[in-house]
Amino acid sequence: MTDTLDRTTRDYSVVGPEAQSAAEVGLVDAEWFRPYVDPGRMRELTERTNRRAIADAVLWLALLAGVGVAAAVVFPSYWSIPLFVVYGALFGAADARWHEFGHGTACSNERVNDAMYQLASLMLWRGPTLWRWSHFRHHSDTIIVGRDPEIQLARPPSLLRLAQNYSGLRNQPVMFWRIIRHAFGKIDPVALELVPVNERGKVVWEARFSVVVHAAVIGLAVATQSWLPILLVGAPTIYGAWLVLFFGTTQHLGLQEDVLDHRANSRTVYMNPVFRFLYLNMNYHVEHHIFPTVPYYRLPALHAEIKHALPEPSPNCLHAYREIIGELKRQRNDPNHELETRLIPDMRAAPPEAGSIGFIRPDGSFDLGPVEQIAIGSITRVDVRDRTFAVARTDDGTVCVVDGTCTHGQVHLSGGTVVDGPDGPQIECPKHNGRFDLATGAPCRKPVKEPIAVHAADTAGGHIIIQPPADRPTN
Ligand code: FES
């Protein structure tokens, strides 16, 4: 398909004609390649710990504050310049915190996830609600032209534009101008396309909050007759943008568009421990896209588990950049050119959450199989005729049965994970980390909005028995 497209005339906007074209050829909300991982191992890999994520967050904030105070103390001497350079880089590292805590996988504590996400969004001039929906779309339709709002460069790529982006002077002022417009209630068409109607008010109020914070910083600078407040808050979003770009460029640039395989459009790069701390292991980017429920600190283990199914990672950043720049130069002359050096192992995708088959009993109830076949903390798919169920077993052994397919997209929930929520166990969708309460089916985390049907399970006889769903015939 990609060979026949004329990229010189393509419109990369998510509100342009390419959105319709992508839908027509089956590239929207499609099924993506996933290698097989043993369900028990997957349970281990999706486990979250508050301790690790909070320790990393505290260390980052302490470094940021420490370097910021040091720079302020020696300001305006020349000694402050290198300190502001380091401060800007640490400020730019907010991008990785924005990403990890935004996915809600860093901590098991939702409040901590959300607090860090809000802080990082404010620092990076990204409206939290708008960018959350933007990132959901990026995960649904990764590098699908006309659908993914986070494609870094259109083809044919401009190396000059890439270089300008590193300065922060091109994109960042545009982002803040967008916030100002949103603060005045002028929501742009892209935001209207991405954000559901009932959340657009939040976009406006979040933008207003951001404007007020930055106006206060400017007011402080005027009152103290000093640039220092602006150099500490606001300006670092521009002069620290290079770090966001330095890491972010390795994620997808130079790779394929319009393919349903993250191995072909995402890049894993081996990085040193300092980079991995700043970037929170997002260098394992193929792994993250295939299994977004895995928290950042378990991505190296996930990589070890599935690397046989992935293209060879770039051994370091230099190698990745050579590959990217070389490919961008080729695509500049031939926008249809594709990188030929990344060999993707030829293997079949894991069958979509293969499970077991239940049956209909003479009294019409559904037998979903023995309780013992569901391991504690796991979710299994069970199909009965044309119905599919996700059967979960919580830590205390309780069996919970919900409809098998997420109400947000056509994704089977048995590929997800059981997590502790404030009001009891929840099921987390493997696609966008949306959540449902396992007892009530109520949506607990975006992007899910519709509840999922819950089926009361009778396990007294050792088998999981549910009554036939009311909306379907039983035979
Ligand atoms: S498909 Fe998006 S949260 Fe389930």
CSV table of C-alpha atoms and ligand atoms in Angstrom, one decimal:
chain,number,residue,atom,x,y,z
A,1,MET,CA,0.0,0.0,0.0
A,2,THR,CA,2.7,2.5,0.9
A,3,ASP,CA,4.4,2.0,-2.5
A,4,THR,CA,1.4,3.5,-4.2
A,5,LEU,CA,1.0,6.6,-2.2
A,6,ASP,CA,2.1,10.0,-3.4
A,7,ARG,CA,3.5,11.5,-0.2
A,8,THR,CA,4.4,14.8,-1.8
A,9,THR,CA,0.8,15.7,-1.7
A,10,ARG,CA,-0.3,14.2,1.6
A,11,ASP,CA,-1.9,16.2,4.3
A,12,TYR,CA,-0.7,15.2,7.8
A,13,SER,CA,-3.4,17.0,9.7
A,14,VAL,CA,-5.8,14.9,11.7
A,15,VAL,CA,-8.7,17.1,10.3
A,16,GLY,CA,-7.7,16.7,6.7
A,17,PRO,CA,-8.7,14.2,4.0
A,18,GLU,CA,-6.1,11.6,5.0
A,19,ALA,CA,-8.2,10.7,8.0
A,20,GLN,CA,-10.9,9.4,5.8
A,21,SER,CA,-8.4,7.6,3.5
A,22,ALA,CA,-6.8,5.9,6.5
A,23,ALA,CA,-10.2,4.7,7.6
A,24,GLU,CA,-11.1,3.4,4.2
A,25,VAL,CA,-8.0,1.1,4.0
A,26,GLY,CA,-8.5,-0.3,7.5
A,27,LEU,CA,-5.7,1.7,9.3
A,28,VAL,CA,-8.0,3.2,12.0
A,29,ASP,CA,-8.3,1.4,15.4
A,30,ALA,CA,-6.9,-1.6,13.8
A,31,GLU,CA,-5.3,-4.7,15.3
A,32,TRP,CA,-1.5,-4.5,15.6
A,33,PHE,CA,1.2,-7.1,15.8
A,34,ARG,CA,1.9,-8.5,19.2
A,35,PRO,CA,4.3,-11.3,20.0
A,36,TYR,CA,3.3,-14.0,22.5
A,37,VAL,CA,4.2,-13.6,26.1
A,38,ASP,CA,3.3,-16.1,28.7
A,39,PRO,CA,0.3,-14.7,30.7
A,40,GLY,CA,2.0,-15.4,34.0
A,41,ARG,CA,5.1,-13.5,33.0
A,42,MET,CA,3.0,-10.7,31.6
A,43,ARG,CA,1.4,-10.4,35.0
A,44,GLU,CA,4.8,-10.0,36.6
A,45,LEU,CA,5.8,-7.4,34.0
A,46,THR,CA,2.7,-5.2,34.5
A,47,GLU,CA,3.1,-5.0,38.2
A,48,ARG,CA,3.5,-1.4,39.4
A,49,THR,CA,5.2,-0.2,42.6
A,50,ASN,CA,4.8,3.2,44.2
A,51,ARG,CA,8.3,3.0,45.7
A,52,ARG,CA,10.3,2.9,42.5
A,53,ALA,CA,8.3,5.6,40.6
A,54,ILE,CA,8.1,8.0,43.6
A,55,ALA,CA,11.8,7.5,44.3
A,56,ASP,CA,12.7,8.4,40.7
A,57,ALA,CA,10.3,11.4,40.7
A,58,VAL,CA,11.7,12.7,44.0
A,59,LEU,CA,15.3,12.4,42.7
A,60,TRP,CA,14.4,14.3,39.5
A,61,LEU,CA,12.6,17.0,41.4
A,62,ALA,CA,15.5,17.3,43.9
A,63,LEU,CA,18.0,17.6,41.1
A,64,LEU,CA,15.9,20.2,39.3
A,65,ALA,CA,15.4,22.2,42.5
A,66,GLY,CA,19.1,21.9,43.5
A,67,VAL,CA,20.5,23.0,40.2
A,68,GLY,CA,17.8,25.8,39.9
A,69,VAL,CA,18.8,27.2,43.4
A,70,ALA,CA,22.5,27.0,42.5
A,71,ALA,CA,21.9,28.9,39.2
A,72,ALA,CA,19.8,31.5,41.1
A,73,VAL,CA,22.5,32.0,43.7
A,74,VAL,CA,25.2,32.8,41.2
A,75,PHE,CA,22.9,34.7,38.7
A,76,PRO,CA,23.7,36.9,36.8
A,77,SER,CA,27.4,35.9,36.7
A,78,TYR,CA,28.7,33.8,33.8
A,79,TRP,CA,28.8,30.8,36.2
A,80,SER,CA,25.1,30.6,36.0
A,81,ILE,CA,25.2,29.8,32.3
A,82,PRO,CA,26.3,26.1,32.6
A,83,LEU,CA,23.9,25.7,35.5
A,84,PHE,CA,21.0,26.9,33.5
A,85,VAL,CA,22.0,24.5,30.7
A,86,VAL,CA,21.8,21.6,33.1
A,87,TYR,CA,18.6,23.1,34.6
A,88,GLY,CA,17.1,23.3,31.1
A,89,ALA,CA,17.9,19.6,30.4
A,90,LEU,CA,16.4,18.5,33.7
A,91,PHE,CA,13.4,20.7,32.9
A,92,GLY,CA,13.1,19.0,29.5
A,93,ALA,CA,13.2,15.6,31.3
A,94,ALA,CA,9.6,16.5,32.4
A,95,ASP,CA,8.6,15.0,29.0
A,96,ALA,CA,9.4,11.5,30.2
A,97,ARG,CA,7.5,12.1,33.5
A,98,TRP,CA,4.6,13.5,31.5
A,99,HIS,CA,4.6,10.4,29.4
A,100,GLU,CA,5.0,7.7,32.1
A,101,PHE,CA,2.7,9.2,34.7
A,102,GLY,CA,0.2,10.2,32.0
A,103,HIS,CA,-0.1,6.5,31.0
A,104,GLY,CA,-0.9,5.8,34.6
A,105,THR,CA,1.5,2.9,34.7
A,106,ALA,CA,4.3,4.5,36.8
A,107,CYS,CA,2.6,4.2,40.2
A,108,SER,CA,-0.1,2.1,41.5
A,109,ASN,CA,-1.4,5.2,43.3
A,110,GLU,CA,-3.6,7.1,40.8
A,111,ARG,CA,-3.3,10.4,42.6
A,112,VAL,CA,0.5,10.4,42.3
A,113,ASN,CA,0.3,9.5,38.6
A,114,ASP,CA,-2.1,12.4,38.1
A,115,ALA,CA,-0.3,14.9,40.2
A,116,MET,CA,3.0,14.3,38.3
A,117,TYR,CA,1.2,14.4,35.0
A,118,GLN,CA,-0.4,17.7,35.8
A,119,LEU,CA,2.9,19.2,36.9
A,120,ALA,CA,4.8,18.0,33.8
A,121,SER,CA,2.0,19.2,31.5
A,122,LEU,CA,2.2,22.7,33.0
A,123,MET,CA,6.0,22.7,32.6
A,124,LEU,CA,5.8,21.6,29.0
A,125,TRP,CA,2.9,23.9,27.9
A,126,ARG,CA,0.7,20.9,27.1
A,127,GLY,CA,-2.9,21.2,28.1
A,128,PRO,CA,-3.3,18.0,30.3
A,129,THR,CA,-6.7,17.0,28.9
A,130,LEU,CA,-6.0,17.8,25.3
A,131,TRP,CA,-2.6,16.0,25.3
A,132,ARG,CA,-4.0,13.0,27.1
A,133,TRP,CA,-6.4,12.5,24.2
A,134,SER,CA,-3.7,13.3,21.7
A,135,HIS,CA,-1.6,10.5,23.2
A,136,PHE,CA,-4.5,8.1,23.2
A,137,ARG,CA,-4.8,8.7,19.5
A,138,HIS,CA,-1.0,8.3,19.0
A,139,HIS,CA,-1.3,4.8,20.6
A,140,SER,CA,-4.4,3.8,18.6
A,141,ASP,CA,-3.1,4.9,15.2
A,142,THR,CA,0.7,5.2,15.6
A,143,ILE,CA,2.3,7.1,12.7
A,144,ILE,CA,-0.9,6.7,10.6
A,145,VAL,CA,-1.0,9.8,8.4
A,146,GLY,CA,-4.2,11.8,9.0
A,147,ARG,CA,-4.8,10.1,12.3
A,148,ASP,CA,-1.7,10.4,14.5
A,149,PRO,CA,-1.4,14.0,15.8
A,150,GLU,CA,2.2,13.3,17.1
A,151,ILE,CA,4.0,12.6,13.9
A,152,GLN,CA,7.2,14.6,14.2
A,153,LEU,CA,8.0,15.4,10.6
A,154,ALA,CA,6.0,15.2,7.4
A,155,ARG,CA,7.5,13.6,4.3
A,156,PRO,CA,9.4,14.9,2.4
A,157,PRO,CA,11.2,15.9,5.7
A,158,SER,CA,13.0,19.1,6.2
A,159,LEU,CA,16.3,18.8,8.0
A,160,LEU,CA,16.3,22.5,8.6
A,161,ARG,CA,13.0,22.3,10.4
A,162,LEU,CA,14.3,19.4,12.5
A,163,ALA,CA,17.3,21.6,13.5
A,164,GLN,CA,15.0,24.6,14.3
A,165,ASN,CA,12.9,22.4,16.5
A,166,TYR,CA,15.9,21.7,18.6
A,167,SER,CA,16.1,25.4,19.5
A,168,GLY,CA,12.7,25.3,21.0
A,169,LEU,CA,12.1,28.7,19.3
A,170,ARG,CA,9.9,27.3,16.5
A,171,ASN,CA,7.4,24.9,18.3
A,172,GLN,CA,7.3,26.2,21.9
A,173,PRO,CA,5.9,29.7,21.2
A,174,VAL,CA,3.3,28.1,18.9
A,175,MET,CA,2.3,25.8,21.8
A,176,PHE,CA,2.0,28.7,24.2
A,177,TRP,CA,0.0,30.7,21.7
A,178,ARG,CA,-2.4,27.7,21.4
A,179,ILE,CA,-2.8,27.8,25.2
A,180,ILE,CA,-3.6,31.5,25.1
A,181,ARG,CA,-6.2,30.9,22.4
A,182,HIS,CA,-7.7,28.0,24.4
A,183,ALA,CA,-7.8,30.2,27.5
A,184,PHE,CA,-10.0,32.6,25.5
A,185,GLY,CA,-12.3,29.7,24.6
A,186,LYS,CA,-11.0,29.5,21.0
A,187,ILE,CA,-10.5,25.7,20.8
A,188,ASP,CA,-8.7,24.8,17.5
A,189,PRO,CA,-10.1,22.2,15.1
A,190,VAL,CA,-7.4,19.6,16.0
A,191,ALA,CA,-8.4,19.8,19.7
A,192,LEU,CA,-12.1,19.6,18.7
A,193,GLU,CA,-11.3,16.5,16.8
A,194,LEU,CA,-9.4,14.8,19.6
A,195,VAL,CA,-11.2,15.9,22.8
A,196,PRO,CA,-14.8,14.7,23.5
A,197,VAL,CA,-17.4,17.3,23.8
A,198,ASN,CA,-17.9,16.9,27.6
A,199,GLU,CA,-14.2,17.6,28.3
A,200,ARG,CA,-13.7,20.7,26.2
A,201,GLY,CA,-14.5,22.9,29.1
A,202,LYS,CA,-11.6,21.4,30.9
A,203,VAL,CA,-9.3,22.4,28.0
A,204,VAL,CA,-10.3,26.0,28.5
A,205,TRP,CA,-9.9,26.1,32.3
A,206,GLU,CA,-6.5,24.3,32.2
A,207,ALA,CA,-5.3,26.8,29.6
A,208,ARG,CA,-6.5,29.6,31.9
A,209,PHE,CA,-4.6,28.1,34.8
A,210,SER,CA,-1.4,27.9,32.7
A,211,VAL,CA,-1.8,31.5,31.6
A,212,VAL,CA,-2.3,32.7,35.2
A,213,VAL,CA,0.8,30.8,36.4
A,214,HIS,CA,3.0,32.2,33.7
A,215,ALA,CA,1.5,35.7,34.1
A,216,ALA,CA,2.4,35.6,37.8
A,217,VAL,CA,6.0,34.6,36.9
A,218,ILE,CA,6.2,37.6,34.5
A,219,GLY,CA,4.7,39.8,37.2
A,220,LEU,CA,7.3,38.6,39.7
A,221,ALA,CA,10.1,39.4,37.1
A,222,VAL,CA,8.8,42.9,36.6
A,223,ALA,CA,8.4,43.5,40.4
A,224,THR,CA,11.9,42.3,41.1
A,225,GLN,CA,13.4,43.9,38.0
A,226,SER,CA,15.0,40.5,37.2
A,227,TRP,CA,14.9,37.9,34.5
A,228,LEU,CA,15.5,35.2,37.1
A,229,PRO,CA,11.9,34.1,37.6
A,230,ILE,CA,11.4,33.7,33.9
A,231,LEU,CA,14.7,31.8,33.5
A,232,LEU,CA,13.4,29.4,36.1
A,233,VAL,CA,9.8,29.0,35.0
A,234,GLY,CA,8.7,29.5,31.4
A,235,ALA,CA,11.9,30.0,29.5
A,236,PRO,CA,13.2,26.5,30.3
A,237,THR,CA,10.3,25.1,28.3
A,238,ILE,CA,12.1,26.7,25.3
A,239,TYR,CA,15.8,26.4,26.2
A,240,GLY,CA,15.3,22.9,27.6
A,241,ALA,CA,13.3,21.6,24.6
A,242,TRP,CA,16.4,20.2,23.0
A,243,LEU,CA,16.4,17.3,25.4
A,244,VAL,CA,12.8,16.4,24.6
A,245,LEU,CA,13.8,16.4,20.9
A,246,PHE,CA,17.0,14.6,21.5
A,247,PHE,CA,15.3,11.5,22.9
A,248,GLY,CA,11.9,11.9,21.1
A,249,THR,CA,13.5,12.0,17.6
A,250,THR,CA,14.7,8.4,18.1
A,251,GLN,CA,11.2,7.1,18.7
A,252,HIS,CA,9.7,7.0,15.2
A,253,LEU,CA,11.5,9.3,12.8
A,254,GLY,CA,12.8,7.8,9.5
A,255,LEU,CA,10.6,4.7,10.0
A,256,GLN,CA,7.5,3.5,8.2
A,257,GLU,CA,4.2,5.2,8.1
A,258,ASP,CA,0.8,3.5,7.7
A,259,VAL,CA,1.8,0.1,8.9
A,260,LEU,CA,0.1,-1.9,11.7
A,261,ASP,CA,3.3,-3.2,13.3
A,262,HIS,CA,5.2,-1.2,15.9
A,263,ARG,CA,8.3,-3.0,15.0
A,264,ALA,CA,8.3,-1.2,11.6
A,265,ASN,CA,7.4,2.3,12.9
A,266,SER,CA,9.1,2.5,16.3
A,267,ARG,CA,12.7,2.3,17.4
A,268,THR,CA,14.4,0.8,20.4
A,269,VAL,CA,17.8,2.3,21.3
A,270,TYR,CA,20.2,1.1,23.9
A,271,MET,CA,21.1,4.0,26.2
A,272,ASN,CA,23.4,4.6,29.2
A,273,PRO,CA,21.9,4.7,32.7
A,274,VAL,CA,22.0,8.5,32.9
A,275,PHE,CA,20.0,8.8,29.7
A,276,ARG,CA,17.6,6.1,30.8
A,277,PHE,CA,17.0,7.9,34.1
A,278,LEU,CA,16.2,11.2,32.3
A,279,TYR,CA,14.1,9.4,29.7
A,280,LEU,CA,12.6,6.8,32.0
A,281,ASN,CA,13.4,3.9,29.8
A,282,MET,CA,11.4,5.1,26.9
A,283,ASN,CA,14.3,4.1,24.7
A,284,TYR,CA,12.5,0.7,24.8
A,285,HIS,CA,10.0,2.3,22.5
A,286,VAL,CA,8.9,-0.7,20.4
A,287,GLU,CA,8.2,-2.6,23.6
A,288,HIS,CA,6.3,0.3,25.1
A,289,HIS,CA,4.0,0.6,22.1
A,290,ILE,CA,3.3,-3.1,21.9
A,291,PHE,CA,2.6,-3.5,25.6
A,292,PRO,CA,1.7,0.0,27.0
A,293,THR,CA,0.5,-1.6,30.3
A,294,VAL,CA,4.1,-2.4,31.3
A,295,PRO,CA,5.6,0.3,33.6
A,296,TYR,CA,8.8,2.0,32.6
A,297,TYR,CA,11.0,0.2,35.2
A,298,ARG,CA,10.0,-3.2,33.8
A,299,LEU,CA,10.7,-2.4,30.1
A,300,PRO,CA,14.2,-3.8,30.2
A,301,ALA,CA,12.8,-7.1,31.4
A,302,LEU,CA,10.1,-7.0,28.7
A,303,HIS,CA,12.8,-6.3,26.2
A,304,ALA,CA,14.7,-9.4,27.3
A,305,GLU,CA,11.4,-11.4,27.0
A,306,ILE,CA,10.5,-10.4,23.4
A,307,LYS,CA,13.7,-9.2,21.7
A,308,HIS,CA,13.8,-12.3,19.6
A,309,ALA,CA,10.6,-11.0,17.9
A,310,LEU,CA,11.9,-7.4,17.4
A,311,PRO,CA,14.4,-5.8,14.9
A,312,GLU,CA,17.9,-5.4,16.2
A,313,PRO,CA,17.9,-2.3,18.5
A,314,SER,CA,20.2,0.6,17.7
A,315,PRO,CA,23.3,0.1,19.9
A,316,ASN,CA,23.5,3.7,20.9
A,317,CYS,CA,22.1,7.2,20.1
A,318,LEU,CA,24.9,8.0,17.6
A,319,HIS,CA,23.9,4.9,15.6
A,320,ALA,CA,20.2,5.9,15.8
A,321,TYR,CA,20.9,9.4,14.6
A,322,ARG,CA,23.1,8.2,11.7
A,323,GLU,CA,20.2,6.0,10.7
A,324,ILE,CA,17.7,8.8,11.0
A,325,ILE,CA,19.6,11.5,9.3
A,326,GLY,CA,20.6,9.2,6.4
A,327,GLU,CA,17.0,8.1,5.9
A,328,LEU,CA,15.7,11.7,6.1
A,329,LYS,CA,18.1,12.7,3.4
A,330,ARG,CA,16.9,9.9,1.2
A,331,GLN,CA,13.2,10.7,1.9
A,332,ARG,CA,13.9,14.4,1.1
A,333,ASN,CA,14.5,13.3,-2.5
A,334,ASP,CA,12.2,10.3,-2.5
A,335,PRO,CA,9.3,10.6,0.0
A,336,ASN,CA,8.4,7.0,-0.6
A,337,HIS,CA,11.8,5.7,0.4
A,338,GLU,CA,11.8,3.2,3.3
A,339,LEU,CA,14.7,2.2,5.4
A,340,GLU,CA,16.0,-1.2,4.3
A,341,THR,CA,18.4,-2.0,7.0
A,342,ARG,CA,16.0,-3.0,9.8
A,343,LEU,CA,15.2,-6.6,9.5
A,344,ILE,CA,11.9,-7.5,11.2
A,345,PRO,CA,11.7,-11.2,12.3
A,346,ASP,CA,9.2,-13.0,10.2
A,347,MET,CA,6.8,-14.5,12.7
A,348,ARG,CA,3.1,-14.8,13.3
A,349,ALA,CA,1.4,-12.5,15.7
A,350,ALA,CA,0.1,-14.1,18.9
A,351,PRO,CA,-3.5,-15.1,18.4
A,352,PRO,CA,-5.6,-12.3,20.0
A,353,GLU,CA,-5.9,-13.4,23.6
A,354,ALA,CA,-6.7,-17.0,22.9
A,355,GLY,CA,-8.8,-18.4,25.7
A,356,SER,CA,-11.1,-21.3,26.3
A,357,ILE,CA,-14.6,-22.2,25.1
A,358,GLY,CA,-17.5,-22.3,27.5
A,359,PHE,CA,-20.8,-24.0,26.9
A,360,ILE,CA,-24.5,-23.5,27.4
A,361,ARG,CA,-26.1,-25.7,30.1
A,362,PRO,CA,-29.5,-27.2,29.7
A,363,ASP,CA,-31.0,-24.5,31.9
A,364,GLY,CA,-29.6,-21.9,29.5
A,365,SER,CA,-26.9,-20.6,31.9
A,366,PHE,CA,-23.3,-20.3,30.6
A,367,ASP,CA,-20.6,-22.5,32.0
A,368,LEU,CA,-17.3,-20.6,31.6
A,369,GLY,CA,-15.2,-23.5,32.9
A,370,PRO,CA,-13.6,-24.5,36.2
A,371,VAL,CA,-12.6,-21.8,38.7
A,372,GLU,CA,-9.2,-23.4,39.0
A,373,GLN,CA,-8.3,-22.7,35.4
A,374,ILE,CA,-8.1,-19.0,36.3
A,375,ALA,CA,-4.9,-18.2,38.1
A,376,ILE,CA,-5.1,-15.6,41.0
A,377,GLY,CA,-4.5,-12.1,39.6
A,378,SER,CA,-5.0,-13.2,36.0
A,379,ILE,CA,-7.6,-12.6,33.3
A,380,THR,CA,-8.7,-15.2,30.8
A,381,ARG,CA,-10.8,-15.0,27.7
A,382,VAL,CA,-13.8,-17.4,27.5
A,383,ASP,CA,-16.0,-17.6,24.5
A,384,VAL,CA,-19.5,-19.0,24.5
A,385,ARG,CA,-20.9,-19.2,21.0
A,386,ASP,CA,-20.8,-15.6,19.7
A,387,ARG,CA,-20.2,-14.0,23.1
A,388,THR,CA,-16.8,-13.3,24.5
A,389,PHE,CA,-16.1,-12.7,28.2
A,390,ALA,CA,-13.1,-11.6,30.2
A,391,VAL,CA,-12.9,-13.7,33.4
A,392,ALA,CA,-10.7,-12.2,36.1
A,393,ARG,CA,-9.6,-13.6,39.4
A,394,THR,CA,-8.7,-11.0,42.0
A,395,ASP,CA,-6.0,-11.4,44.7
A,396,ASP,CA,-8.5,-12.7,47.2
A,397,GLY,CA,-9.7,-15.4,44.8
A,398,THR,CA,-13.0,-13.7,43.8
A,399,VAL,CA,-14.0,-14.5,40.2
A,400,CYS,CA,-15.3,-11.5,38.2
A,401,VAL,CA,-16.8,-11.8,34.7
A,402,VAL,CA,-17.3,-8.9,32.4
A,403,ASP,CA,-17.9,-8.5,28.7
A,404,GLY,CA,-14.8,-9.4,26.8
A,405,THR,CA,-14.3,-6.3,24.6
A,406,CYS,CA,-13.4,-2.9,25.8
A,407,THR,CA,-16.2,-0.3,25.3
A,408,HIS,CA,-13.6,2.2,23.9
A,409,GLY,CA,-12.2,0.0,21.1
A,410,GLN,CA,-12.3,-3.4,19.7
A,411,VAL,CA,-9.7,-4.8,22.1
A,412,HIS,CA,-10.1,-7.9,24.2
A,413,LEU,CA,-9.7,-7.1,27.9
A,414,SER,CA,-8.1,-10.5,28.7
A,415,GLY,CA,-4.9,-9.0,27.4
A,416,GLY,CA,-5.1,-6.4,30.2
A,417,THR,CA,-4.3,-6.5,33.8
A,418,VAL,CA,-6.1,-6.6,37.2
A,419,VAL,CA,-5.1,-3.6,39.4
A,420,ASP,CA,-6.1,-2.3,42.8
A,421,GLY,CA,-8.4,0.7,42.6
A,422,PRO,CA,-9.5,2.9,45.5
A,423,ASP,CA,-12.9,1.1,45.7
A,424,GLY,CA,-11.7,-2.4,44.8
A,425,PRO,CA,-10.2,-4.3,41.9
A,426,GLN,CA,-10.3,-2.9,38.4
A,427,ILE,CA,-9.5,-4.2,35.0
A,428,GLU,CA,-7.1,-2.2,32.9
A,429,CYS,CA,-7.4,-2.4,29.1
A,430,PRO,CA,-4.2,-3.3,27.2
A,431,LYS,CA,-4.6,-0.7,24.5
A,432,HIS,CA,-4.9,2.7,26.2
A,433,ASN,CA,-4.8,1.8,29.9
A,434,GLY,CA,-8.5,2.7,30.4
A,435,ARG,CA,-10.0,1.0,33.4
A,436,PHE,CA,-13.3,-0.5,34.6
A,437,ASP,CA,-14.4,-1.3,38.1
A,438,LEU,CA,-14.6,-5.1,38.2
A,439,ALA,CA,-17.6,-5.1,40.6
A,440,THR,CA,-19.8,-2.6,38.9
A,441,GLY,CA,-18.3,-2.2,35.4
A,442,ALA,CA,-18.2,1.6,35.8
A,443,PRO,CA,-15.5,3.4,33.8
A,444,CYS,CA,-12.7,4.5,36.2
A,445,ARG,CA,-10.0,5.9,33.9
A,446,LYS,CA,-10.0,7.6,30.5
A,447,PRO,CA,-10.4,7.0,27.7
A,448,VAL,CA,-13.2,4.7,28.6
A,449,LYS,CA,-16.5,6.4,29.0
A,450,GLU,CA,-19.1,3.7,28.7
A,451,PRO,CA,-19.4,1.1,31.4
A,452,ILE,CA,-18.8,-2.6,30.7
A,453,ALA,CA,-21.4,-5.2,31.4
A,454,VAL,CA,-20.7,-7.2,34.5
A,455,HIS,CA,-22.1,-10.8,34.9
A,456,ALA,CA,-22.6,-12.2,38.4
A,457,ALA,CA,-20.7,-15.4,38.7
A,458,ASP,CA,-21.8,-18.4,40.7
A,459,THR,CA,-18.7,-20.5,41.6
A,460,ALA,CA,-20.3,-22.7,44.3
A,461,GLY,CA,-19.9,-25.9,42.3
A,462,GLY,CA,-16.3,-25.2,41.3
A,463,HIS,CA,-17.4,-24.0,37.8
A,464,ILE,CA,-18.0,-20.4,36.8
A,465,ILE,CA,-21.7,-20.1,36.0
A,466,ILE,CA,-23.3,-16.9,34.7
A,467,GLN,CA,-26.8,-16.2,33.6
A,468,PRO,CA,-27.2,-15.7,29.8
A,469,PRO,CA,-26.7,-12.0,28.9
A,470,ALA,CA,-30.1,-10.4,28.4
A,471,ASP,CA,-29.3,-8.8,25.1
A,472,ARG,CA,-28.6,-12.1,23.2
A,473,PRO,CA,-30.5,-15.3,22.5
A,474,THR,CA,-29.1,-18.3,24.4
A,475,ASN,CA,-29.5,-20.8,21.6
B,1,FES,S1,-9.5,0.2,23.6
B,1,FES,FE1,-9.0,2.1,24.5
B,1,FES,S2,-9.1,1.9,26.6
B,1,FES,FE2,-9.7,0.0,25.8
